[in-house]
Backbone as a ProteinNet text record, in pm:
[ID]
protein_1_A
[PRIMARY]
XXXXXXXXXXXXXXXXXXXXXXXXXXXXXXXXXXXXXXXXXXXXXXXXXXXXXXXXXXXXXXXXXXXXXXXXXXXXXXXXXXXXXXXXXXXXXXXXXXXXXXXXXXXXXXXXXXXXXXXXXXXXXXXXXXXXXXXXXXXXXXXXXXXXXXXXXXXXXXXXXXXXXXXXXXXXXXXXXXXXXXXXXXXXXXXXXXXXXXXXXXXXXXXXXXXX
[TERTIARY]
-487.1	-431.2	-440.2	-482.9	-500.9	-366.4	-355.5	-233	-222.6	-103.1	-76.1	-7.2	-84.1	-30.2	69.4	63.8	154.5	298.6	320.3	455.1	506.6	435.8	485.3	622.9	707.2	842.1	838.2	905.8	914.6	1045.9	1055.3	954.2	837.5	721.3	600.2	561.3	531.4	485.5	343.1	259.3	123.1	129.7	113.6	142.3	12.4	-9.6	-134.6	-127	-238.9	-253.8	-242.8	-169.1	-148	-23.6	46.1	165.7	273.4	328.7	429.7	560.8	630.1	753	865.5	938.6	1056	1175.3	1151.8	1262.1	1355.1	1486.9	1581.5	1564.9	1531.3	1514.9	1401	1291.1	1176.3	1206.8	1272.2	1305.5	1397.1	1488.8	1576.4	1496.7	1397.8	1313.6	1232.2	1179.6	1104.2	1191.6	1315.6	1405.9	1437.4	1426.9	1458	1336.2	1218.7	1096.5	1093.5	1028.2	1015.4	873.1	775	635.4	566.7	499.1	424.4	276	198.5	52.9	-0.4	-61	-101.9	-249.1	-278.7	-416	-466.2	-547.4	-610.9	-508.5	-526.9	-439.8	-297.3	-267.9	-130.9	-39.7	-99.6	-18.6	50.5	-16.4	43.7	158.3	144.6	255.4	374.9	346.8	455.7	531.8	458.5	523.1	605.1	568.7	650.7	786.6	798.5	926.1	1006.6	951.7	1024.1	1005.1	901.1	875.8	750.4	743.4	633.4	541.2	411.1	318.1	302.9	274.2	240.8	90.2	22.9	-122	-178.2	-301.3	-378	-506.2	-532.2	-653.1	-736.5	-868.8	-954.3	-1070.8	-1143.1	-1258.2	-1218.5	-1089.6	-1030.8	-1089.2	-1133.9	-1193.7	-1091	-964.9	-865.8	-742.1	-744.1	-633	-642.1	-526.7	-522.5	-531.1	-509	-510.9	-612.8	-634.1	-713.9	-641.2	-717.9	-654.8	-564.9	-596.3	-516	-377.9	-361.5	-233.5	-126.5	-164.8	-67.9	10	-38	36.4	52.5	-47.5	-38.7	-176.5	-180.6	-306.4	-390.3	-518.6	-609.7	-718.3	-734.8	-835	-935.6	-1051.3	-1150.3	-1205.9	-1205.1	-1260.9	-1356.9	-1484.3	-1582.3	-1661	-1625.6	-1699.3	-1676.4	-1779.8	-1767.2	-1776.8	-1793.1	-1798.3	-1659	-1556	-1419.5	-1330.6	-1221.7	-1123.1	-1044.6	-972.9	-888.7	-782.1	-730.6	-630.4	-688.7	-808.2	-871.8	-898.5	-948.7	-974.8	-846.2	-738.4	-611.5	-553.6	-558.8	-506.6	-591.3	-722.5	-809.4	-778.4	-754.7	-716.4	-586.1	-488.8	-361.6	-381.6	-462.7	-488.1	-555.3	-654.6	-726.9	-637.9	-533.9	-447.2	-315.1	-311.4	-199.4	-73	-80.9	36.6	56.6	177.3	202	264	325.7	395	396.9	365.1	369.5	421.4	475.8	505.4	406	355.2	260.2	334.1	320.8	378	265.2	265.3	159.6	26.7	29.3	-95	-109.1	-33.5	-42.5	-15.4	-29.7	-9.1	-131.2	-124.1	-228.8	-353	-410.1	-527.7	-510.3	-533	-513.9	-612.1	-735.7	-833.7	-791.6	-738.7	-691.3	-572.4	-480.5	-362.6	-402.4	-498.4	-543.8	-614.1	-698.6	-768.9	-670.1	-560.4	-461	-402	-378.2	-324.2	-419.7	-549	-645.3	-666	-643.8	-646.2	-529.4	-412.6	-299.3	-338.2	-402	-445.4	-542.4	-635.6	-738	-680.1	-571.6	-514.3	-388.3	-340.8	-210.5	-203	-314.2	-312.8	-318	-339.8	-354.5	-239.2	-166.7	-61	41.1	169.6	274.6	281.4	266.5	257.2	360	429.6	514.8	462.5	427	380.7	500.2	527.6	639.2	586.9	623.6	588.6	716.6	703	820.1	884.9	826	876.4	917.1	856.3	880.3	841.6	875.9	834.7	748	629.1	532.5	491	486.3	442	333	246.6	149.1	176.5	220.3	267.7	202.4	203.8	164.1	246.2	375	465.8	604.2	698	836.1	896	943.2	995.6	1128	1225.2	1354.6	1358.9	1388.4	1394.3	1539.1	1576.3	1704.5	1693.5	1790.2	1785.5	1922.2	1925.3	2049	2060.6	2179.2	2193.2	2148.1	2063.4	2008.5	1876.7	1833.5	1707.1	1589.1	1493.8	1375.9	1271.4	1226	1130	1017	893.9	778.1	694.3	636.4	549.4	416	310	176.1	85.4	34.6	-51.6	-194.6	-257.3	-399.7	-480.7	-433.1	-501.2	-401.6	-436.1	-343	-316.4	-391.8	-364	-253.1	-199.9	-96.5	33.6	92.2	222.8	330.9	429.8	529.8	669	755.4	896.3	980.8	1073.3	1160.8	1305.7	1386	1528.2	1605.2	1716.3	1794.7	1755.9	1668.8	1626.6	1671.3	1675.8	1719.7	1629.5	1498.4	1402.5	1348.5	1383.7	1344.9	1220	1152.8	1038.3	1051.8	993.2	992.4	851.9	773.5	633.5	556.9	569.2	505.5	400.4	305.9	201.7	236.8	196.4	211.7	93.6	120.8	15.1	-78.4	-28.2	-108.8	-46.8	-124.4	-77.3	51.8	74	192.1	319.1	307.4	424.4	531.4	490.8	586.3	646.1	617.1	665.5	808.7	886.9	1022.3	1122.2	1119.4	1228.4	1347	1464.3	1585.2	1655.9	1692.2	1767.2	1910.3	1960.5	2097.6	2193.2	2139.4	2223.5	2172.6	2224.1	2182.8	2056.5	2009.1	1881.3	1812.4	1681.9	1606.3	1501.5	1463.3	1363.6	1241.2	1124.5	999.7	902.3	843.7	746.5	623.2	505.6	382.1	278.2	186.4	80.3	-44.8	-48.4	-159.8	-102.4	-186.5	-139.1	-84.9	26.9	87.2	133.2	137	200	343.4	437.3	577.8	618	662.6	698.5	848.8	918.3	1061.7	1085.7	1117.3	1136.7	1264	1255.9	1371.2	1485.4	1606.5	1723.8	1754.9	1821.1	1849.8	1960.2
1541.1	1526.3	1379.8	1355.1	1218.5	1149.7	1026.6	948	890.3	902.3	838.6	706.5	598	468.8	414.7	460.6	409.3	450.3	545.7	589.3	526.9	426.7	358.8	300.8	302.7	250.7	101.1	62.1	-78.5	-136.6	-266.2	-370.1	-365	-409.5	-411.7	-556.5	-586.4	-720.7	-713.6	-801.8	-821.3	-941.9	-917.9	-1019	-1076.8	-1206.5	-1271.1	-1343.3	-1405.9	-1472.1	-1623.5	-1670.4	-1813.8	-1859.1	-1956.4	-2011.3	-1903.7	-1887.6	-1784.7	-1826.9	-1735.7	-1772.5	-1809.9	-1915.9	-1957.4	-1986.3	-2003.6	-2038.1	-1917.2	-1937	-1825.2	-1741.5	-1803.9	-1728.6	-1628.3	-1669.5	-1579.8	-1471.6	-1507.8	-1410	-1300.4	-1336.1	-1235.4	-1136.5	-1186	-1098.5	-1006	-1059.9	-978.2	-867.5	-901	-801.8	-688	-713.5	-611.2	-528.3	-565.6	-494.1	-355.3	-262.5	-125.7	-88.5	-167.1	-141	-272.5	-278.7	-397.7	-364.1	-429.6	-417	-549	-544.5	-667.2	-696.2	-824	-869.4	-919.1	-836.8	-872.8	-924.6	-1047.5	-1100.5	-1126.1	-1111	-1122	-1020.5	-911.5	-809.1	-865	-955.2	-1011.7	-1106.2	-1182.1	-1266	-1181.4	-1071.3	-982.8	-929.3	-887.6	-826.3	-926.5	-1055.3	-1155.8	-1168.9	-1124.4	-1128.2	-1000	-907.6	-785.8	-671.9	-678.3	-572.7	-494.6	-372	-281	-267.2	-281.4	-268.8	-124.2	-106.7	25.3	40.3	-70.9	-71.5	-204.6	-200.6	-321.5	-313.5	-419.2	-426.5	-545.9	-537.7	-652.5	-618.3	-722.7	-698.6	-693	-714.5	-694.4	-787.4	-906.3	-998.9	-1092.4	-1086.2	-1176.9	-1106.2	-973.4	-905	-925.1	-932	-967.6	-846.7	-728.1	-608	-508.5	-401.9	-291.8	-231.1	-191.5	-138.3	-17.6	59	177	140.5	15.2	-25.2	-55.4	-66.4	-106.6	9.8	131.7	249.9	262.8	218.9	228.3	260.3	283.8	312.6	185.4	194.7	80.7	108.2	14.9	28.8	-85.6	-65.3	-172.7	-211.2	-341.2	-394.7	-506.1	-478	-565.2	-654.7	-659.3	-742.6	-890.7	-958.7	-1098.2	-1195.7	-1143.4	-1229.4	-1259.4	-1196.7	-1218.9	-1252.2	-1323.1	-1348.2	-1220.6	-1220	-1104.1	-1084.7	-1195	-1182.3	-1115.5	-1156.1	-1093.1	-945.9	-915.1	-775.4	-694.6	-754.9	-684.6	-658.2	-757.9	-738.6	-638.2	-643.3	-546.8	-406.1	-390.8	-260.8	-211.9	-301.3	-264.7	-218.8	-292.9	-255.7	-118.9	-95.2	31.5	149	122.5	230	237.4	175.4	194.7	119.8	22.4	-57.7	-161.4	-168.8	-251.5	-386.2	-402.8	-528.4	-552.9	-675.6	-714.2	-856.6	-885.8	-1023.8	-1064.3	-1186.3	-1238.6	-1329.3	-1302.1	-1386.4	-1421.8	-1545.3	-1585.3	-1607.8	-1640.9	-1665.4	-1810.9	-1898.5	-2041.7	-2117.9	-2251.6	-2333.5	-2334.4	-2412.5	-2425.8	-2497.9	-2455.3	-2520.9	-2541.3	-2666.3	-2697.4	-2622.8	-2604.1	-2533.7	-2388.3	-2326.4	-2188.7	-2181.6	-2277.3	-2277.3	-2295.3	-2384.7	-2406.5	-2282.1	-2221.6	-2100.6	-1988.5	-1982.6	-1878.1	-1886.5	-2008.7	-2023.7	-1966.6	-1986	-1933.3	-1783.5	-1733.2	-1587.6	-1524.6	-1589.2	-1541.8	-1533.4	-1638	-1640.7	-1526.8	-1503	-1401.9	-1260.8	-1236.5	-1101.9	-1084.9	-1192.3	-1187.6	-1085.5	-1055.5	-958.5	-814.7	-795.5	-660.7	-615.7	-710.5	-675.3	-789.1	-754.3	-856.8	-911.9	-1042.2	-1106.4	-1218.1	-1221.6	-1334.5	-1393.3	-1520.4	-1589.1	-1659.9	-1625.8	-1684.6	-1772.5	-1899.8	-1990.6	-2043.5	-2130.6	-2190.1	-2296.9	-2322.2	-2427	-2376.8	-2268.1	-2226.3	-2081.1	-2036.7	-1907.4	-1937.6	-1880.3	-1916	-1792.3	-1808.2	-1702.1	-1757.2	-1669.9	-1704.7	-1612.7	-1670.3	-1588.3	-1631.2	-1538.8	-1567.4	-1476.2	-1492.6	-1412.3	-1474.6	-1424.9	-1470.2	-1410.2	-1496.8	-1451.9	-1520.5	-1440.7	-1494.7	-1500.4	-1617.8	-1636.8	-1659.1	-1600.8	-1632.4	-1767.7	-1854.3	-1990.3	-2028.8	-2142.8	-2205.1	-2339.9	-2374.7	-2507.1	-2617.3	-2706	-2812.6	-2778.2	-2652.4	-2612	-2679.8	-2727.7	-2795.6	-2690.8	-2699.2	-2602.8	-2679	-2640	-2706.1	-2606.2	-2652.4	-2571	-2643.2	-2577.1	-2636.7	-2546.6	-2595.9	-2512.5	-2508.8	-2394.5	-2384.2	-2457.6	-2452.6	-2513.4	-2602.8	-2728.4	-2821.8	-2790.3	-2699.5	-2657.7	-2553.5	-2513.9	-2411	-2461.5	-2382.2	-2413.2	-2348.8	-2428.3	-2384.2	-2402.2	-2304.5	-2312.3	-2297.3	-2390	-2388.8	-2390.4	-2301.9	-2297.9	-2279.6	-2350.6	-2341.6	-2443.1	-2536.8	-2644	-2778.1	-2879	-3011.4	-3065.7	-3046.8	-3092.2	-2969.4	-2953.6	-2835.8	-2863.4	-2755.7	-2761.6	-2649.3	-2667.9	-2564.8	-2554.2	-2463.2	-2443.5	-2575.6	-2648.7	-2779.5	-2777.7	-2869.6	-2884.9	-2999	-2985.6	-3094.3	-3189.5	-3318.4	-3417.8	-3427.8	-3398	-3402	-3304.9	-3256	-3147.2	-3177.3	-3302.6	-3334	-3351.4	-3343.9	-3366.8	-3259.5	-3141.7	-3032.7	-3023	-3120.4	-3115.3	-3166.4	-3104.7	-3149.7	-3144.6	-3034.2	-3006.3	-2954.1	-2942.9	-2905.8	-2791.4	-2687.2	-2576.3	-2618.4	-2578.4	-2611.6	-2494.7	-2372.6	-2253.5	-2155.7	-2033.1	-1929.1	-1855.7	-1884.5	-1831.1	-1936.6	-1924	-2002.5	-1913	-1946	-1867.8	-1955.1	-1901.8	-1974.9	-1887.6	-1944.8	-1873.8	-1960.8	-1898.3	-1974.9	-1892	-1961.3	-1893.3	-1870.1	-1929.5	-1908	-1915.2	-1892.7	-1881.8	-2014.7	-2006.2	-2120.6	-2077.8	-2172.9	-2149.7	-2200.1	-2119.5	-2157.8	-2163.5	-2280.4	-2301.3	-2324	-2230.1	-2241.9	-2285.1	-2410.8	-2460.7	-2402.1	-2366.7	-2310.4	-2409.2	-2358.4	-2441.6	-2442.2	-2545.7	-2556	-2458.8
1047.6	913.2	871.6	750.2	702.5	683.3	730.2	716.1	576	515.8	387.7	415.5	416.5	456.9	355.3	231.5	130	156.9	247.6	279.8	409.7	462.4	581.4	554.9	657.5	642.2	611.3	508	471.1	523.3	538.6	512	612.6	566.8	647.8	674.8	800.6	838.3	889.6	837.8	887.5	980.4	1109.7	1212	1267	1243.5	1282	1415.2	1449.4	1579.5	1566.5	1463.6	1446.5	1519.6	1460.5	1522.9	1534.4	1653.6	1676.6	1610.3	1544.6	1474.8	1570.9	1533.7	1610.7	1519.5	1389.9	1300.1	1283.5	1289.8	1279.5	1153.9	1041.3	916.8	927.1	990.3	1005.7	1108.3	1216.6	1320.7	1266.5	1176.4	1115.6	1032.6	958.6	877.4	967.2	1076.8	1171.6	1228.6	1263.2	1321.7	1225.1	1093.7	993.8	954.6	1003	965.2	1029.1	960.1	1010.6	1049.3	1004.5	1040.8	1072.2	1186.9	1227.7	1234.4	1148.2	1149.4	1203.4	1319.4	1388.5	1365.4	1346.1	1330.1	1464.1	1527.9	1654.6	1756.3	1808.3	1912.6	1868.3	1739.1	1693.2	1759.7	1806.8	1874	1997.8	2069.6	2190.6	2156.3	2046.3	2001	1959.1	1888.6	1846.6	1967.4	2067.9	2183.3	2263.8	2259.7	2328.2	2262.4	2135.7	2064.7	2085.1	2163.4	2195.4	2097.9	2014.6	1916.8	1953.3	1904.4	1936	1815.6	1833.4	1720.5	1675.6	1547.6	1494.4	1475.7	1439.2	1418.9	1467.4	1513.8	1541.3	1460.7	1381.6	1300.5	1344.9	1327.3	1354.8	1444	1485.4	1572.8	1719.6	1748.2	1881.1	1986.3	1943.5	2039.1	2102.5	2058.8	2115.6	2171.8	2178.7	2242.8	2393.7	2459.4	2601.1	2693.4	2640.4	2722.1	2667.5	2741.8	2689.4	2570.5	2468.9	2347.8	2378	2482.3	2515.4	2569	2614.2	2672.4	2568.4	2441.9	2339.9	2281.6	2302.3	2259.7	2109.9	2033.4	1888.3	1831.7	1701.7	1634.5	1626.1	1661.3	1656.9	1552.8	1458.8	1353	1365.7	1430.6	1441.2	1304.2	1275.7	1150.6	1191.5	1187.9	1253	1159.5	1031.2	936.3	968.8	1018.5	1058.6	940.2	820	701.9	646.2	702.3	658	776.6	750.1	854.4	880.9	994.3	1023.9	916.3	860.5	755.6	631.9	590.1	474.6	500.9	619.8	653.7	654.8	706.2	712.4	574.7	485.3	350.5	272.4	291.1	224.6	272.8	402.4	459.6	397.7	382.8	321.9	177.7	101.4	-38	-47.3	37.1	33.3	70.9	147.6	194.5	117.6	1.5	-88.9	-54.6	34.8	68.7	-40.8	-94.6	-212.6	-181.9	-65	-35.7	114.2	154.9	296.1	309.1	425.9	464.7	571.6	562	659.8	756.9	885.1	990.1	1086.1	1136.6	1228.5	1160	1032.5	958.2	916.9	980	951	1080.1	1072.4	1190.8	1280.9	1385.6	1488.9	1436.5	1322.7	1267.2	1118.2	1071.9	930.7	841.6	889.8	806.6	785.1	891.1	876.8	781.1	792.7	705.3	559.6	532.9	395.5	342.7	424.9	382.1	351.6	426.9	404.4	264.6	213.7	79.4	-25	-4.8	-100.8	-82.9	37	56.5	-18.3	-14.8	-94.3	-241.3	-290.3	-430.6	-459.6	-370.7	-391.4	-397.6	-322.4	-315.3	-400	-462.5	-528.7	-641.9	-705.7	-815.8	-765.7	-634.9	-581.2	-492.9	-433.3	-339.3	-338.3	-329.1	-323.6	-181.1	-169.6	-38.4	-28.8	83.5	118.5	248.5	246.3	367.1	430.9	556.2	628.6	741	738.4	846.7	909.7	1006.9	1069.3	982.3	865	777.9	640.5	595.7	458.3	434.4	313.3	259.6	137.8	133.6	29.4	-49.3	-182.4	-271.8	-362.4	-408.4	-511.2	-629.1	-741.6	-853.6	-985.1	-1079.9	-1218.6	-1309.1	-1301.8	-1382.1	-1371.5	-1448	-1435	-1308	-1219.7	-1090.9	-1063.3	-1017.8	-978	-825.4	-771.5	-627.8	-584.4	-471	-409.3	-340.5	-364.3	-310.5	-255	-189.2	-144.5	-214.1	-265.6	-326.3	-231.3	-281.9	-199.3	-132.5	-141.5	-80.2	-149.1	-69.5	-124	-163.1	-287.8	-341.1	-409.4	-378.1	-437.7	-515.1	-623.7	-708.4	-720.7	-679.8	-684.5	-767.9	-879.9	-963.8	-911	-925.4	-893.8	-999.6	-1123.5	-1237.8	-1310.3	-1333.1	-1396.4	-1543.6	-1603.9	-1741	-1748.9	-1634.6	-1630.4	-1692.3	-1780	-1836.7	-1750.3	-1712.1	-1615.7	-1674.4	-1649.6	-1687.2	-1560.9	-1540.9	-1424.1	-1470.2	-1411.4	-1441.8	-1311.2	-1296.9	-1174.9	-1070.7	-1109.1	-1020.4	-1078.4	-994.3	-1039.5	-1149	-1132.5	-1233	-1304.6	-1432	-1507.5	-1591	-1628.3	-1718.5	-1819.9	-1935.7	-2039.5	-2096.1	-2040.2	-2082.5	-2080.9	-1970.7	-1957.6	-1846.6	-1858.4	-1757.7	-1663.4	-1537.3	-1442	-1457.5	-1449.5	-1469.2	-1349.8	-1230.6	-1108.4	-1008.7	-911.5	-824.2	-749.1	-710.4	-628.9	-712.1	-844.8	-928.8	-909.8	-865.8	-847.9	-708.9	-623.9	-485.8	-476.9	-388.5	-351.2	-465.4	-540.7	-632.8	-551.7	-614.7	-541.6	-614.3	-539	-597.2	-625.7	-742.3	-779.8	-757.7	-758.5	-755.1	-649	-654.1	-560.3	-604.7	-724.5	-771.1	-856.7	-866.4	-962.3	-1025.3	-1147.7	-1220.4	-1245.8	-1211.4	-1227.4	-1306.1	-1410.8	-1494.7	-1509.7	-1508.4	-1524.2	-1598.3	-1664.6	-1739	-1654.5	-1536.3	-1443.4	-1302.7	-1203.7	-1066.1	-1014.6	-946.7	-879.1	-740.3	-648.4	-519.3	-527.2	-482.7	-476.5	-329.4	-285.4	-145	-135.9	-74	-54.4	90.3	109.2	244.3	305.5	433.8	501.1	502.6	486.5	508.4	656.8	704.4	846.9	886.4
[MASK]
++++++++++++++++++++++++++++++++++++++++++++++++++++++++++++++++++++++++++++++++++++++++++++++++++++++++++++++++++++++++++++++++++++++++++++++++++++++++++++++++++++++++++++++++++++++++++++++++++++++++++++++++++++

């Protein structure tokens, strides 16, 4: 019988083979997840945290055990023209999954971390993605979005295009349909309340740094 992946229990985490999570905020989110889709060797990182995989995707060149030892569904994705993260997100889109959190998709290598931000941009119109690292929570948005924040939390906004008009409310430095003069101008804003509202006319990355 064909599996309807769109009915997988949420929240869903796409677990990569990058830096293993250690920050308490990320670990809490992992503990609340109901479905773990692992990207290749990310399955071994997941299991060190005491969780069981539901799926393994990728070319399987970095898993540490035989695929039969993991006790889950294995979906080989062998296209070498894409990263495991791109293949995993494309698989999610094709199977009707509407929202995922990415864990283990940053750190270890700067080139991989930079590419991940542009992968977020590439898929942002097709699937809701939250990138979780040991330092922050990252979104790529082009709409009015309300974020839960903590007073004093450091929040950065980086536009893909400097012609983007941005509106910020609930932050120390506000904007009203204004453009940033240079990419770093939106770095290190401060949350004033328990929520902030961010609106943009084109894609922006929003980085919510973890509170201690």
